[in-house]
Amino acid sequence: MKNIVLFGPPGAGKGTQANFLKETYDLVHISTGDVFRYNIKNQTDLGLLAKSYMDKGELVPDQVTIDMLGDVVANNPDANGFIFDGFPRNTFQAEALDDILKAYNAEVNAMIALEVDDEVLVKRLLKRGETSGRSDDSSEEIVRNRIKIYYNETAILKSFYDQKGKYHGVNGVGDIDTITQRLNAVIDTL
Ligand code: AMP
């Protein structure tokens, strides 16, 4: 099983790249943000709860997110591996992910981070907001709050995985194909 945490600030291109990687390496792509948005669309209890946090650009409570992720992993017993996109977002979630995978005799093999400058991110996210219908992409204040939370709460995960020798930074600026090739070059060494 090959399990990859695809990491990087909002707007770094994780979703776009995950779509290529899952085909190339036959992995299941789990985006916690997408699962929340699906639940919001279908007006589930989980969706209603998540929406109150997501609308402000804040994180959904850890245990809610961890339970949801554990369910998605459990529902894919034949997976070759996973691309975790948007999860973990803090150390508590990272430790929970280790526990979830341990139950399958598996582990996170690598965290691959797409590195993109803040001002490029703000521009990309606001542009995406013009067409995506995502309310958390439509206001500069909320976009900047999400980037701030990433640096305050999430970026610490870089050292969590670095200490285990699992962190790989990849330049996330350039055309989509070039970035995919950079990611493939890292995954091929795992
Ligand atoms: P994303 O699509 O990854 O940008 O996530 C959109 C929003 O979903 C985030 O701003 C959070 O409100 C929520 N979310 C996604 N993943 C997580 C997570 N791992 N922990 C807590 N909240 C999350």
Short mmCIF file of C-alpha atoms and ligand atoms in Angstrom, two decimals:
data_model
loop_
_atom_site.label_atom_id
_atom_site.label_comp_id
_atom_site.label_asym_id
_atom_site.label_seq_id
_atom_site.Cartn_x
_atom_site.Cartn_y
_atom_site.Cartn_z
CA MET A 1 0.00 0.00 0.00
CA LYS A 2 1.31 3.42 -0.95
CA ASN A 3 -0.17 6.23 1.15
CA ILE A 4 0.61 9.80 0.30
CA VAL A 5 -0.34 12.96 2.12
CA LEU A 6 -0.60 15.70 -0.47
CA PHE A 7 0.11 18.87 1.39
CA GLY A 8 0.14 22.58 0.79
CA PRO A 9 -1.86 25.72 1.45
CA PRO A 10 -5.36 26.26 0.04
CA GLY A 11 -5.07 26.94 -3.68
CA ALA A 12 -1.74 25.12 -4.07
CA GLY A 13 -3.26 22.75 -6.65
CA LYS A 14 -3.67 19.63 -4.49
CA GLY A 15 -7.02 18.65 -5.99
CA THR A 16 -5.86 19.13 -9.58
CA GLN A 17 -2.69 17.11 -9.05
CA ALA A 18 -4.41 14.39 -7.00
CA ASN A 19 -6.60 13.65 -10.02
CA PHE A 20 -3.51 12.84 -12.10
CA LEU A 21 -1.71 10.94 -9.35
CA LYS A 22 -4.64 8.68 -8.56
CA GLU A 23 -4.74 7.52 -12.20
CA THR A 24 -0.99 7.04 -12.53
CA TYR A 25 -0.54 5.12 -9.28
CA ASP A 26 -4.01 3.56 -8.91
CA LEU A 27 -4.71 5.24 -5.58
CA VAL A 28 -7.96 6.32 -3.94
CA HIS A 29 -8.16 10.09 -3.59
CA ILE A 30 -9.74 11.33 -0.35
CA SER A 31 -10.28 15.06 -0.10
CA THR A 32 -11.84 15.86 3.28
CA GLY A 33 -13.02 19.21 1.89
CA ASP A 34 -14.82 17.40 -0.97
CA VAL A 35 -16.43 14.94 1.44
CA PHE A 36 -17.69 17.85 3.56
CA ARG A 37 -18.99 19.68 0.46
CA TYR A 38 -20.79 16.51 -0.67
CA ASN A 39 -22.45 16.29 2.76
CA ILE A 40 -23.43 19.96 2.66
CA LYS A 41 -24.99 19.48 -0.77
CA ASN A 42 -26.98 16.51 0.50
CA GLN A 43 -27.93 18.34 3.70
CA THR A 44 -26.75 15.59 6.04
CA ASP A 45 -26.20 16.26 9.76
CA LEU A 46 -22.46 16.15 9.13
CA GLY A 47 -22.87 18.68 6.32
CA LEU A 48 -24.85 21.09 8.47
CA LEU A 49 -22.24 20.94 11.20
CA ALA A 50 -19.30 21.31 8.80
CA LYS A 51 -20.89 24.25 6.99
CA SER A 52 -20.92 26.42 10.11
CA TYR A 53 -17.11 26.16 10.28
CA MET A 54 -16.32 26.10 6.58
CA ASP A 55 -18.26 29.29 5.86
CA LYS A 56 -15.88 31.16 8.14
CA GLY A 57 -12.79 29.45 6.75
CA GLU A 58 -12.26 27.65 10.09
CA LEU A 59 -11.42 24.00 10.62
CA VAL A 60 -14.16 21.48 11.33
CA PRO A 61 -13.59 19.84 14.77
CA ASP A 62 -10.90 17.16 14.74
CA GLN A 63 -12.92 14.21 15.98
CA VAL A 64 -15.69 14.80 13.45
CA THR A 65 -13.13 14.93 10.65
CA ILE A 66 -11.13 11.93 11.88
CA ASP A 67 -14.23 9.73 12.22
CA MET A 68 -15.32 10.69 8.72
CA LEU A 69 -11.90 9.91 7.27
CA GLY A 70 -11.74 6.56 9.09
CA ASP A 71 -15.08 5.64 7.52
CA VAL A 72 -13.87 6.48 4.01
CA VAL A 73 -10.73 4.36 4.49
CA ALA A 74 -12.81 1.48 5.86
CA ASN A 75 -15.14 1.70 2.86
CA ASN A 76 -12.21 1.07 0.46
CA PRO A 77 -10.82 -2.27 1.68
CA ASP A 78 -9.25 -3.17 -1.68
CA ALA A 79 -7.41 0.10 -2.20
CA ASN A 80 -3.85 0.02 -3.45
CA GLY A 81 -3.23 3.08 -1.31
CA PHE A 82 -4.61 6.55 -0.70
CA ILE A 83 -3.89 10.15 -1.53
CA PHE A 84 -4.94 12.20 1.46
CA ASP A 85 -5.76 15.71 0.33
CA GLY A 86 -6.58 18.30 2.99
CA PHE A 87 -5.93 15.82 5.79
CA PRO A 88 -4.21 15.82 8.24
CA ARG A 89 -4.35 19.51 9.08
CA ASN A 90 -2.74 19.37 12.54
CA THR A 91 -0.64 17.01 14.66
CA PHE A 92 -3.65 15.48 16.38
CA GLN A 93 -5.08 14.48 13.00
CA ALA A 94 -1.66 13.22 11.84
CA GLU A 95 -1.40 10.91 14.84
CA ALA A 96 -4.96 9.73 14.27
CA LEU A 97 -4.08 8.94 10.65
CA ASP A 98 -1.14 6.80 11.80
CA ASP A 99 -3.52 4.88 14.08
CA ILE A 100 -6.11 4.42 11.34
CA LEU A 101 -3.51 3.06 8.90
CA LYS A 102 -1.83 0.87 11.52
CA ALA A 103 -5.03 -1.13 11.73
CA TYR A 104 -4.40 -2.06 8.07
CA ASN A 105 -0.66 -2.71 8.64
CA ALA A 106 0.00 0.42 6.61
CA GLU A 107 1.58 3.82 7.15
CA VAL A 108 1.98 7.22 5.53
CA ASN A 109 4.83 6.70 3.07
CA ALA A 110 5.37 10.35 2.24
CA MET A 111 4.09 13.83 2.69
CA ILE A 112 4.52 15.76 -0.54
CA ALA A 113 4.04 19.49 -0.22
CA LEU A 114 3.22 21.85 -3.06
CA GLU A 115 5.01 25.08 -2.27
CA VAL A 116 3.36 28.25 -3.58
CA ASP A 117 3.79 31.88 -2.60
CA ASP A 118 0.90 33.47 -0.60
CA GLU A 119 0.01 36.21 -3.05
CA VAL A 120 -0.18 33.67 -5.89
CA LEU A 121 -2.55 31.62 -3.70
CA VAL A 122 -4.88 34.54 -2.97
CA LYS A 123 -5.12 35.33 -6.69
CA ARG A 124 -5.72 31.68 -7.64
CA LEU A 125 -8.41 31.17 -4.96
CA LEU A 126 -10.36 34.33 -5.79
CA LYS A 127 -10.23 33.36 -9.46
CA ARG A 128 -11.50 29.87 -8.63
CA GLY A 129 -14.28 31.49 -6.57
CA GLU A 130 -15.57 33.24 -9.71
CA THR A 131 -16.58 29.88 -11.20
CA SER A 132 -16.53 27.19 -8.48
CA GLY A 133 -19.46 28.48 -6.45
CA ARG A 134 -17.40 27.82 -3.31
CA SER A 135 -18.41 30.46 -0.78
CA ASP A 136 -15.08 30.12 1.03
CA ASP A 137 -13.28 31.14 -2.18
CA SER A 138 -15.32 34.25 -2.83
CA SER A 139 -14.09 36.68 -0.21
CA GLU A 140 -10.52 37.87 0.15
CA GLU A 141 -10.94 38.02 3.94
CA ILE A 142 -11.98 34.36 4.19
CA VAL A 143 -9.30 33.27 1.72
CA ARG A 144 -6.63 35.05 3.77
CA ASN A 145 -8.04 33.50 6.97
CA ARG A 146 -7.69 30.01 5.47
CA ILE A 147 -4.09 30.71 4.49
CA LYS A 148 -3.40 32.10 7.99
CA ILE A 149 -4.86 28.96 9.62
CA TYR A 150 -2.67 26.87 7.34
CA TYR A 151 0.47 28.62 8.60
CA ASN A 152 -0.67 28.73 12.25
CA GLU A 153 -2.02 25.21 12.61
CA THR A 154 -1.12 23.11 9.60
CA ALA A 155 2.38 24.04 8.48
CA ILE A 156 3.75 22.49 11.70
CA LEU A 157 3.12 19.12 10.07
CA LYS A 158 6.13 19.76 7.89
CA SER A 159 8.39 19.03 10.88
CA PHE A 160 6.17 16.13 12.02
CA TYR A 161 6.89 14.28 8.76
CA ASP A 162 10.38 15.72 8.28
CA GLN A 163 11.49 14.12 11.55
CA LYS A 164 10.43 10.77 10.12
CA GLY A 165 12.30 11.46 6.87
CA LYS A 166 9.00 11.58 4.98
CA TYR A 167 8.73 15.23 3.93
CA HIS A 168 9.22 16.18 0.27
CA GLY A 169 8.77 19.76 -0.91
CA VAL A 170 7.85 20.35 -4.54
CA ASN A 171 7.73 23.68 -6.36
CA GLY A 172 4.00 24.25 -7.01
CA VAL A 173 4.41 27.14 -9.45
CA GLY A 174 4.51 26.43 -13.16
CA ASP A 175 2.27 24.72 -15.68
CA ILE A 176 0.18 21.79 -14.53
CA ASP A 177 2.14 19.15 -16.51
CA THR A 178 5.47 20.31 -15.17
CA ILE A 179 4.20 20.13 -11.59
CA THR A 180 2.78 16.64 -12.20
CA GLN A 181 6.20 15.51 -13.45
CA ARG A 182 7.86 16.92 -10.33
CA LEU A 183 5.41 14.98 -8.14
CA ASN A 184 5.86 11.77 -10.15
CA ALA A 185 9.62 12.05 -9.73
CA VAL A 186 9.20 12.01 -5.93
CA ILE A 187 6.61 9.20 -5.85
CA ASP A 188 8.73 7.01 -8.14
CA THR A 189 11.46 6.97 -5.48
CA LEU A 190 9.12 5.70 -2.71
P1 AMP B 1 -10.28 22.30 1.43
O1 AMP B 1 -11.21 21.85 0.34
O2 AMP B 1 -9.23 21.28 1.79
O3 AMP B 1 -9.71 23.68 1.19
O4 AMP B 1 -11.19 22.43 2.75
C1 AMP B 1 -12.26 23.34 2.82
C2 AMP B 1 -12.72 23.47 4.26
O5 AMP B 1 -13.16 22.18 4.76
C3 AMP B 1 -11.64 23.90 5.24
O6 AMP B 1 -11.47 25.31 5.27
C4 AMP B 1 -12.20 23.36 6.56
O7 AMP B 1 -13.27 24.16 7.03
C5 AMP B 1 -12.81 22.03 6.11
N1 AMP B 1 -11.81 20.94 6.22
C6 AMP B 1 -11.27 20.21 5.19
N2 AMP B 1 -10.40 19.31 5.64
C7 AMP B 1 -10.35 19.46 6.99
C8 AMP B 1 -9.59 18.84 8.03
N3 AMP B 1 -8.68 17.88 7.77
N4 AMP B 1 -9.82 19.25 9.31
C9 AMP B 1 -10.72 20.21 9.59
N5 AMP B 1 -11.44 20.86 8.66
C10 AMP B 1 -11.26 20.49 7.36
#
